[in-house]
mmCIF file of C-alpha atoms in Angstrom:
data_model
loop_
_atom_site.group_PDB
_atom_site.id
_atom_site.type_symbol
_atom_site.label_atom_id
_atom_site.label_comp_id
_atom_site.label_asym_id
_atom_site.label_seq_id
_atom_site.Cartn_x
_atom_site.Cartn_y
_atom_site.Cartn_z
ATOM 1 C CA GLN A 1 10.433 -6.813 13.757
ATOM 2 C CA SER A 2 13.796 -8.741 13.898
ATOM 3 C CA LEU A 3 15.350 -5.241 14.146
ATOM 4 C CA THR A 4 14.007 -4.501 17.018
ATOM 5 C CA ASN A 5 14.580 -7.790 18.455
ATOM 6 C CA GLN A 6 18.548 -7.069 18.221
ATOM 7 C CA ILE A 7 18.752 -3.241 18.699
ATOM 8 C CA PRO A 8 18.342 -2.696 22.459
ATOM 9 C CA ASN A 9 16.912 0.924 24.139
ATOM 10 C CA ASN A 10 16.105 1.529 20.583
ATOM 11 C CA PRO A 11 13.140 4.500 19.984
ATOM 12 C CA THR A 12 11.482 1.892 17.203
ATOM 13 C CA ASN A 13 10.829 -0.833 19.159
ATOM 14 C CA ASP A 14 7.080 -0.899 19.719
ATOM 15 C CA ALA A 15 7.040 -0.439 15.716
ATOM 16 C CA GLY A 16 7.501 -3.642 14.801
ATOM 17 C CA ARG A 17 4.951 -5.461 16.816
ATOM 18 C CA ASP A 18 2.168 -3.400 17.170
ATOM 19 C CA PRO A 19 0.851 -1.045 13.567
ATOM 20 C CA ARG A 20 -0.266 1.540 16.352
ATOM 21 C CA ALA A 21 3.109 1.973 17.561
ATOM 22 C CA ALA A 22 4.761 2.428 13.971
ATOM 23 C CA LEU A 23 1.872 4.938 13.032
ATOM 24 C CA ALA A 24 2.937 6.886 16.219
ATOM 25 C CA LEU A 25 6.230 6.702 15.004
ATOM 26 C CA ILE A 26 5.646 7.844 11.862
ATOM 27 C CA ALA A 27 3.426 10.816 13.637
ATOM 28 C CA ARG A 28 6.396 12.166 15.212
ATOM 29 C CA TYR A 29 8.855 12.248 12.411
ATOM 30 C CA LEU A 30 5.933 13.521 10.589
ATOM 31 C CA ALA A 31 5.744 16.724 13.361
ATOM 32 C CA PRO A 32 8.701 19.186 11.883
ATOM 33 C CA MET A 33 6.898 18.760 8.419
ATOM 34 C CA ARG A 34 3.502 19.605 9.345
ATOM 35 C CA GLY A 35 3.534 22.784 6.900
ATOM 36 C CA ARG A 36 4.472 20.251 3.900
ATOM 37 C CA VAL A 37 1.831 17.267 5.304
ATOM 38 C CA ALA A 38 -1.096 20.042 5.537
ATOM 39 C CA VAL A 39 -0.419 20.685 1.688
ATOM 40 C CA LEU A 40 -0.589 17.060 1.466
ATOM 41 C CA VAL A 41 -3.741 16.103 2.826
ATOM 42 C CA ALA A 42 -4.856 19.348 1.180
ATOM 43 C CA LEU A 43 -4.323 18.028 -2.411
ATOM 44 C CA LEU A 44 -5.736 14.382 -1.229
ATOM 45 C CA LEU A 45 -8.763 15.810 -0.225
ATOM 46 C CA GLY A 46 -8.937 17.587 -3.610
ATOM 47 C CA GLY A 47 -8.153 14.663 -5.157
ATOM 48 C CA ILE A 48 -11.127 12.564 -3.813
ATOM 49 C CA ALA A 49 -13.371 15.321 -4.560
ATOM 50 C CA LEU A 50 -12.576 15.004 -7.877
ATOM 51 C CA LYS A 51 -12.429 11.374 -8.771
ATOM 52 C CA LEU A 52 -16.215 11.842 -7.177
ATOM 53 C CA ALA A 53 -17.484 14.706 -9.671
ATOM 54 C CA ILE A 54 -16.122 13.588 -13.085
ATOM 55 C CA PRO A 55 -18.251 10.252 -13.157
ATOM 56 C CA LEU A 56 -21.454 13.009 -12.905
ATOM 57 C CA PHE A 57 -20.627 14.568 -16.228
ATOM 58 C CA LEU A 58 -20.610 11.515 -17.901
ATOM 59 C CA ARG A 59 -23.768 10.584 -16.325
ATOM 60 C CA ALA A 60 -25.055 13.970 -17.548
ATOM 61 C CA PHE A 61 -23.759 13.559 -21.132
ATOM 62 C CA ILE A 62 -25.522 10.004 -21.071
ATOM 63 C CA ASP A 63 -28.751 11.051 -19.861
ATOM 64 C CA ASN A 64 -28.806 14.637 -22.195
ATOM 65 C CA ALA A 65 -27.517 12.870 -25.307
ATOM 66 C CA ARG A 66 -30.487 10.037 -24.566
ATOM 67 C CA ASP A 67 -33.111 13.041 -24.610
ATOM 68 C CA GLY A 68 -32.081 14.599 -27.504
ATOM 69 C CA ALA A 69 -29.897 17.975 -26.160
ATOM 70 C CA PRO A 70 -28.585 20.054 -28.526
ATOM 71 C CA VAL A 71 -24.824 19.247 -29.618
ATOM 72 C CA SER A 72 -23.414 22.477 -28.100
ATOM 73 C CA ALA A 73 -25.024 21.164 -24.625
ATOM 74 C CA LEU A 74 -23.101 18.223 -24.919
ATOM 75 C CA ALA A 75 -19.784 19.522 -26.222
ATOM 76 C CA ALA A 76 -20.288 21.813 -22.958
ATOM 77 C CA THR A 77 -20.286 18.977 -20.960
ATOM 78 C CA ALA A 78 -17.654 17.140 -22.411
ATOM 79 C CA GLY A 79 -15.240 20.172 -22.039
ATOM 80 C CA LEU A 80 -15.844 20.233 -18.520
ATOM 81 C CA PHE A 81 -15.844 16.592 -17.860
ATOM 82 C CA LEU A 82 -12.462 16.993 -19.746
ATOM 83 C CA VAL A 83 -10.814 19.752 -17.826
ATOM 84 C CA PHE A 84 -11.882 18.014 -14.523
ATOM 85 C CA ALA A 85 -9.852 14.985 -15.723
ATOM 86 C CA LEU A 86 -6.952 17.004 -16.745
ATOM 87 C CA VAL A 87 -7.003 18.683 -13.003
ATOM 88 C CA ASN A 88 -7.145 15.847 -11.197
ATOM 89 C CA GLU A 89 -4.627 13.765 -13.170
ATOM 90 C CA ALA A 90 -2.938 17.088 -11.892
ATOM 91 C CA ALA A 91 -3.572 17.114 -8.805
ATOM 92 C CA ASN A 92 -2.371 13.285 -8.554
ATOM 93 C CA ALA A 93 1.115 13.759 -9.510
ATOM 94 C CA LEU A 94 1.525 16.778 -7.436
ATOM 95 C CA THR A 95 0.041 14.682 -4.675
ATOM 96 C CA THR A 96 2.788 12.184 -5.187
ATOM 97 C CA TYR A 97 5.736 14.984 -5.371
ATOM 98 C CA VAL A 98 4.880 15.993 -2.210
ATOM 99 C CA GLY A 99 4.270 12.295 -0.535
ATOM 100 C CA GLN A 100 7.535 11.407 -1.606
ATOM 101 C CA ASP A 101 9.282 14.229 -0.491
ATOM 102 C CA VAL A 102 7.835 13.689 2.699
ATOM 103 C CA ARG A 103 8.065 10.308 3.284
ATOM 104 C CA TRP A 104 12.236 10.772 2.059
ATOM 105 C CA ARG A 105 12.468 13.441 4.657
ATOM 106 C CA ALA A 106 10.713 11.312 7.272
ATOM 107 C CA THR A 107 12.572 8.650 6.884
ATOM 108 C CA ASN A 108 16.317 9.950 6.031
ATOM 109 C CA GLN A 109 15.336 11.701 9.455
ATOM 110 C CA LEU A 110 14.904 7.991 11.208
ATOM 111 C CA ARG A 111 17.870 6.467 9.717
ATOM 112 C CA ALA A 112 20.380 9.252 10.923
ATOM 113 C CA ASP A 113 18.873 8.367 14.357
ATOM 114 C CA LEU A 114 19.094 4.804 14.449
ATOM 115 C CA THR A 115 22.941 4.964 13.294
ATOM 116 C CA ARG A 116 23.161 7.319 15.627
ATOM 117 C CA HIS A 117 22.036 5.044 18.139
ATOM 118 C CA CYS A 118 23.506 2.113 17.274
ATOM 119 C CA LEU A 119 26.833 4.069 16.736
ATOM 120 C CA ARG A 120 26.683 5.046 20.838
ATOM 121 C CA LEU A 121 26.005 1.175 21.663
ATOM 122 C CA GLY A 122 28.926 -1.211 23.043
ATOM 123 C CA MET A 123 31.492 -3.284 21.609
ATOM 124 C CA PRO A 124 29.279 -6.326 22.369
ATOM 125 C CA PHE A 125 26.471 -5.598 20.302
ATOM 126 C CA HIS A 126 27.957 -4.863 17.746
ATOM 127 C CA ASN A 127 30.631 -8.307 17.607
ATOM 128 C CA ALA A 128 27.183 -10.229 17.176
ATOM 129 C CA GLN A 129 26.325 -8.646 14.444
ATOM 130 C CA THR A 130 27.303 -8.407 10.919
ATOM 131 C CA PRO A 131 28.169 -5.407 9.042
ATOM 132 C CA GLY A 132 25.635 -6.635 6.003
ATOM 133 C CA LYS A 133 23.363 -7.612 8.537
ATOM 134 C CA MET A 134 23.152 -4.219 10.020
ATOM 135 C CA ILE A 135 22.825 -2.297 6.939
ATOM 136 C CA GLU A 136 20.361 -4.190 5.816
ATOM 137 C CA ARG A 137 18.370 -3.373 9.381
ATOM 138 C CA ILE A 138 18.987 0.009 9.355
ATOM 139 C CA ASP A 139 18.467 0.876 5.371
ATOM 140 C CA GLY A 140 16.289 -1.840 4.366
ATOM 141 C CA ASP A 141 13.661 -2.186 7.321
ATOM 142 C CA VAL A 142 13.379 1.637 7.279
ATOM 143 C CA THR A 143 12.934 1.478 3.612
ATOM 144 C CA GLU A 144 9.973 -0.697 4.981
ATOM 145 C CA LEU A 145 8.479 1.728 7.232
ATOM 146 C CA SER A 146 8.682 4.072 4.555
ATOM 147 C CA ASN A 147 6.154 1.877 2.506
ATOM 148 C CA LEU A 148 4.279 1.650 5.608
ATOM 149 C CA MET A 149 4.498 5.297 5.606
ATOM 150 C CA SER A 150 3.434 5.522 2.038
ATOM 151 C CA ASP A 151 1.115 2.393 1.283
ATOM 152 C CA TYR A 152 -0.455 2.303 4.629
ATOM 153 C CA ALA A 153 -0.881 5.441 6.860
ATOM 154 C CA LEU A 154 -1.252 8.255 3.324
ATOM 155 C CA ARG A 155 -3.075 5.407 1.078
ATOM 156 C CA ALA A 156 -4.987 3.493 3.951
ATOM 157 C CA PHE A 157 -6.222 7.762 4.754
ATOM 158 C CA GLY A 158 -6.822 8.507 1.047
ATOM 159 C CA ASN A 159 -8.188 5.295 0.154
ATOM 160 C CA GLY A 160 -10.377 5.573 3.549
ATOM 161 C CA LEU A 161 -12.043 8.436 2.438
ATOM 162 C CA LEU A 162 -12.610 8.161 -1.282
ATOM 163 C CA LEU A 163 -14.412 4.419 -0.037
ATOM 164 C CA PHE A 164 -17.033 6.255 2.112
ATOM 165 C CA GLY A 165 -17.206 9.364 -0.428
ATOM 166 C CA VAL A 166 -18.717 6.855 -2.814
ATOM 167 C CA LEU A 167 -20.978 5.260 -0.418
ATOM 168 C CA ALA A 168 -22.345 8.622 -0.095
ATOM 169 C CA MET A 169 -23.113 9.283 -3.924
ATOM 170 C CA LEU A 170 -24.394 5.989 -3.874
ATOM 171 C CA ALA A 171 -26.764 6.901 -1.164
ATOM 172 C CA ARG A 172 -27.502 10.298 -2.600
ATOM 173 C CA GLU A 173 -28.817 8.977 -5.508
ATOM 174 C CA ASP A 174 -30.610 6.257 -3.605
ATOM 175 C CA TRP A 175 -30.996 5.054 -0.138
ATOM 176 C CA ARG A 176 -31.244 1.436 -1.201
ATOM 177 C CA LEU A 177 -28.142 2.147 -3.160
ATOM 178 C CA GLY A 178 -26.104 3.246 -0.083
ATOM 179 C CA LEU A 179 -27.513 0.127 1.939
ATOM 180 C CA ALA A 180 -26.831 -2.494 -0.088
ATOM 181 C CA TYR A 181 -22.996 -1.207 -1.289
ATOM 182 C CA ALA A 182 -22.462 -0.376 2.176
ATOM 183 C CA GLY A 183 -23.030 -3.772 3.296
ATOM 184 C CA PHE A 184 -21.308 -5.386 0.369
ATOM 185 C CA VAL A 185 -18.036 -3.465 0.950
ATOM 186 C CA LEU A 186 -18.013 -4.451 4.852
ATOM 187 C CA VAL A 187 -18.274 -8.141 3.419
ATOM 188 C CA THR A 188 -15.260 -7.713 1.102
ATOM 189 C CA LEU A 189 -13.395 -5.862 3.741
ATOM 190 C CA VAL A 190 -13.531 -8.673 6.061
ATOM 191 C CA ALA A 191 -12.467 -11.274 3.215
ATOM 192 C CA LEU A 192 -10.079 -9.574 2.218
ATOM 193 C CA GLY A 193 -8.133 -8.979 5.635
ATOM 194 C CA ARG A 194 -8.921 -12.652 6.436
ATOM 195 C CA THR A 195 -7.016 -13.846 3.151
ATOM 196 C CA ILE A 196 -4.018 -11.315 3.612
ATOM 197 C CA GLY A 197 -3.371 -12.103 7.362
ATOM 198 C CA PHE A 198 -2.391 -15.463 5.914
ATOM 199 C CA ALA A 199 0.730 -14.220 4.234
ATOM 200 C CA THR A 200 2.271 -12.071 7.263
ATOM 201 C CA ALA A 201 4.030 -14.516 9.070
ATOM 202 C CA HIS A 202 5.435 -15.793 5.589
ATOM 203 C CA TRP A 203 6.318 -11.925 4.501
ATOM 204 C CA GLU A 204 8.081 -11.655 8.196
ATOM 205 C CA ARG A 205 10.261 -14.630 7.523
ATOM 206 C CA ALA A 206 11.128 -13.620 4.256
ATOM 207 C CA ARG A 207 11.954 -10.312 5.500
ATOM 208 C CA GLU A 208 14.818 -12.206 8.360
ATOM 209 C CA SER A 209 15.569 -14.289 5.471
ATOM 210 C CA ALA A 210 17.418 -11.962 3.198
ATOM 211 C CA ALA A 211 19.092 -10.396 6.041
ATOM 212 C CA GLU A 212 20.632 -13.506 6.915
ATOM 213 C CA LEU A 213 21.913 -13.983 3.366
ATOM 214 C CA PHE A 214 23.303 -10.062 3.327
ATOM 215 C CA GLY A 215 24.855 -10.828 6.377
ATOM 216 C CA PHE A 216 26.563 -14.324 4.825
ATOM 217 C CA PHE A 217 27.418 -11.731 1.548
ATOM 218 C CA GLU A 218 29.771 -9.559 4.001
ATOM 219 C CA GLU A 219 31.571 -11.784 6.014
ATOM 220 C CA ARG A 220 32.208 -13.765 3.774
ATOM 221 C CA LEU A 221 33.813 -10.974 1.294
ATOM 222 C CA ALA A 222 35.658 -9.806 4.075
ATOM 223 C CA GLY A 223 37.479 -13.012 4.653
ATOM 224 C CA LEU A 224 37.893 -13.828 1.032
ATOM 225 C CA GLU A 225 41.828 -14.426 1.498
ATOM 226 C CA ASP A 226 41.686 -16.429 4.133
ATOM 227 C CA LEU A 227 38.796 -18.405 2.737
ATOM 228 C CA ARG A 228 40.756 -18.918 -0.163
ATOM 229 C CA ALA A 229 44.045 -19.965 1.197
ATOM 230 C CA GLY A 230 41.990 -22.529 3.715
ATOM 231 C CA GLY A 231 40.493 -23.697 0.239
ATOM 232 C CA ALA A 232 36.826 -23.471 1.339
ATOM 233 C CA GLU A 233 34.944 -22.102 -1.524
ATOM 234 C CA ASP A 234 33.380 -25.448 -2.375
ATOM 235 C CA TRP A 235 32.224 -24.993 1.420
ATOM 236 C CA VAL A 236 31.062 -20.747 0.925
ATOM 237 C CA ARG A 237 29.461 -21.765 -2.826
ATOM 238 C CA GLN A 238 27.615 -24.487 -0.855
ATOM 239 C CA GLY A 239 26.131 -21.891 1.912
ATOM 240 C CA TYR A 240 25.440 -19.615 -0.419
ATOM 241 C CA HIS A 241 22.818 -21.696 -2.429
ATOM 242 C CA ASP A 242 21.910 -22.470 0.930
ATOM 243 C CA GLY A 243 20.562 -18.849 1.802
ATOM 244 C CA GLN A 244 19.000 -18.628 -1.596
ATOM 245 C CA ARG A 245 17.635 -22.153 -1.305
ATOM 246 C CA GLU A 246 15.271 -20.683 2.106
ATOM 247 C CA LEU A 247 14.960 -17.268 0.183
ATOM 248 C CA MET A 248 13.051 -18.792 -2.349
ATOM 249 C CA HIS A 249 11.242 -21.079 -0.055
ATOM 250 C CA VAL A 250 10.054 -18.537 2.080
ATOM 251 C CA GLU A 251 9.183 -15.827 -0.611
ATOM 252 C CA ARG A 252 7.536 -18.669 -2.831
ATOM 253 C CA ARG A 253 5.037 -19.452 0.048
ATOM 254 C CA ALA A 254 4.882 -15.686 0.923
ATOM 255 C CA PHE A 255 3.247 -15.246 -2.804
ATOM 256 C CA LEU A 256 1.520 -18.069 -3.172
ATOM 257 C CA LEU A 257 -0.269 -17.430 0.059
ATOM 258 C CA GLY A 258 -0.684 -14.143 -0.532
ATOM 259 C CA SER A 259 -2.167 -14.458 -4.198
ATOM 260 C CA THR A 260 -5.307 -15.621 -2.326
ATOM 261 C CA SER A 261 -6.144 -12.309 -1.481
ATOM 262 C CA TRP A 262 -5.804 -11.680 -5.242
ATOM 263 C CA ILE A 263 -8.455 -14.210 -6.243
ATOM 264 C CA ALA A 264 -10.670 -13.700 -3.487
ATOM 265 C CA ALA A 265 -10.741 -9.992 -4.466
ATOM 266 C CA VAL A 266 -11.475 -11.330 -8.243
ATOM 267 C CA ALA A 267 -14.600 -13.372 -7.063
ATOM 268 C CA LEU A 268 -15.922 -10.756 -4.659
ATOM 269 C CA PHE A 269 -15.734 -7.389 -7.102
ATOM 270 C CA THR A 270 -17.481 -9.903 -10.115
ATOM 271 C CA ALA A 271 -20.026 -9.746 -7.404
ATOM 272 C CA GLY A 272 -20.368 -5.635 -7.209
ATOM 273 C CA ASN A 273 -20.136 -5.918 -10.396
ATOM 274 C CA LEU A 274 -23.348 -7.760 -10.525
ATOM 275 C CA LEU A 275 -25.093 -6.211 -8.312
ATOM 276 C CA ALA A 276 -24.455 -3.003 -9.590
ATOM 277 C CA LEU A 277 -25.683 -4.518 -13.220
ATOM 278 C CA GLY A 278 -28.722 -5.780 -11.205
ATOM 279 C CA MET A 279 -29.921 -2.950 -8.866
ATOM 280 C CA GLY A 280 -29.254 -0.678 -12.194
ATOM 281 C CA ALA A 281 -31.866 -2.655 -14.211
ATOM 282 C CA TRP A 282 -34.564 -3.368 -11.023
ATOM 283 C CA LEU A 283 -34.235 0.438 -10.123
ATOM 284 C CA PHE A 284 -34.420 1.731 -14.011
ATOM 285 C CA GLN A 285 -37.453 -0.655 -14.883
ATOM 286 C CA GLY A 286 -39.074 1.398 -11.771
ATOM 287 C CA GLY A 287 -37.820 4.515 -13.167
ATOM 288 C CA ALA A 288 -36.066 5.510 -9.664
ATOM 289 C CA ILE A 289 -33.289 6.310 -11.902
ATOM 290 C CA THR A 290 -32.116 7.285 -15.566
ATOM 291 C CA ILE A 291 -30.059 5.297 -18.078
ATOM 292 C CA GLY A 292 -27.244 7.563 -17.341
ATOM 293 C CA THR A 293 -27.211 6.969 -13.525
ATOM 294 C CA VAL A 294 -27.451 2.670 -14.537
ATOM 295 C CA TYR A 295 -24.075 3.745 -15.606
ATOM 296 C CA LEU A 296 -22.926 6.300 -12.259
ATOM 297 C CA VAL A 297 -23.534 2.827 -10.656
ATOM 298 C CA PHE A 298 -21.291 0.663 -12.206
ATOM 299 C CA HIS A 299 -18.479 3.468 -12.748
ATOM 300 C CA TYR A 300 -18.787 3.509 -8.306
ATOM 301 C CA THR A 301 -18.783 0.015 -8.293
ATOM 302 C CA GLU A 302 -15.196 0.158 -10.468
ATOM 303 C CA MET A 303 -13.981 2.562 -8.424
ATOM 304 C CA LEU A 304 -14.451 1.097 -5.080
ATOM 305 C CA ARG A 305 -12.165 -1.731 -6.101
ATOM 306 C CA HIS A 306 -8.729 0.231 -5.496
ATOM 307 C CA PRO A 307 -9.907 1.824 -2.240
ATOM 308 C CA ILE A 308 -10.828 -1.506 -0.475
ATOM 309 C CA GLU A 309 -7.853 -3.638 -2.142
ATOM 310 C CA GLN A 310 -5.308 -0.971 -0.679
ATOM 311 C CA LEU A 311 -7.441 -0.678 2.726
ATOM 312 C CA ALA A 312 -7.355 -4.390 2.716
#
């Protein structure tokens, strides 16, 4: 956001203030790579389908073993589980590779455009900025946008689909499970979203402090001979300590406030596990589900943890 405040007529101006504008900016730079993006989406969908299918083999293995099925049938189920698990790992690795390739191609083009834009600005703008600060803005802020592309746009899309897939699979087993977990997911997302919001302003200030510290370094290194000639070493050292102290304080506060979301997540997912065990025992005793399905419900509950944390 501080980048957009300082670079006039910058094409990324609204992206620092509005996540929708950031996503629109990402879409603009992804447009020339439609083929790679299509491959990435296909890999994501395939990976999600595999994640949802693998626990079904475990459920079948448990139920067949309990019913006294022959070893050959159990071995076949175990073999299918192994094949699907290996394919899932291969799909995850390929998704990571293609995702990083798309991410870096898009953001490198953004860095080039932003650098070209800054070079066209007049001397009054450049006289007001330190080179160290400009490097941190053009490279560091675009890296943050790159992380947004990877962590928000890509993972949110994939985890959102996985979340709905898990809920659909639970509802497929028993409508009461689907209803209970839909309520659990809604409460969890709202609670985590509110706790995470506490640290946002402090992380923005931490980015600003880091940029100011880089600018301080660059200016003092450029004027090193003059500073030594004037006997200003102690003054520079004090300024360095002040900048580091400020960065330490704002990052520590951001980390501490950010940890509230982790504490809330632990408490909420403990409640989710209790919900899985409680409903599993109730439905099993009522004859609505098998013991393998009890495990399946618990496994799907554990699968909900990652997408909910990423979406929050």
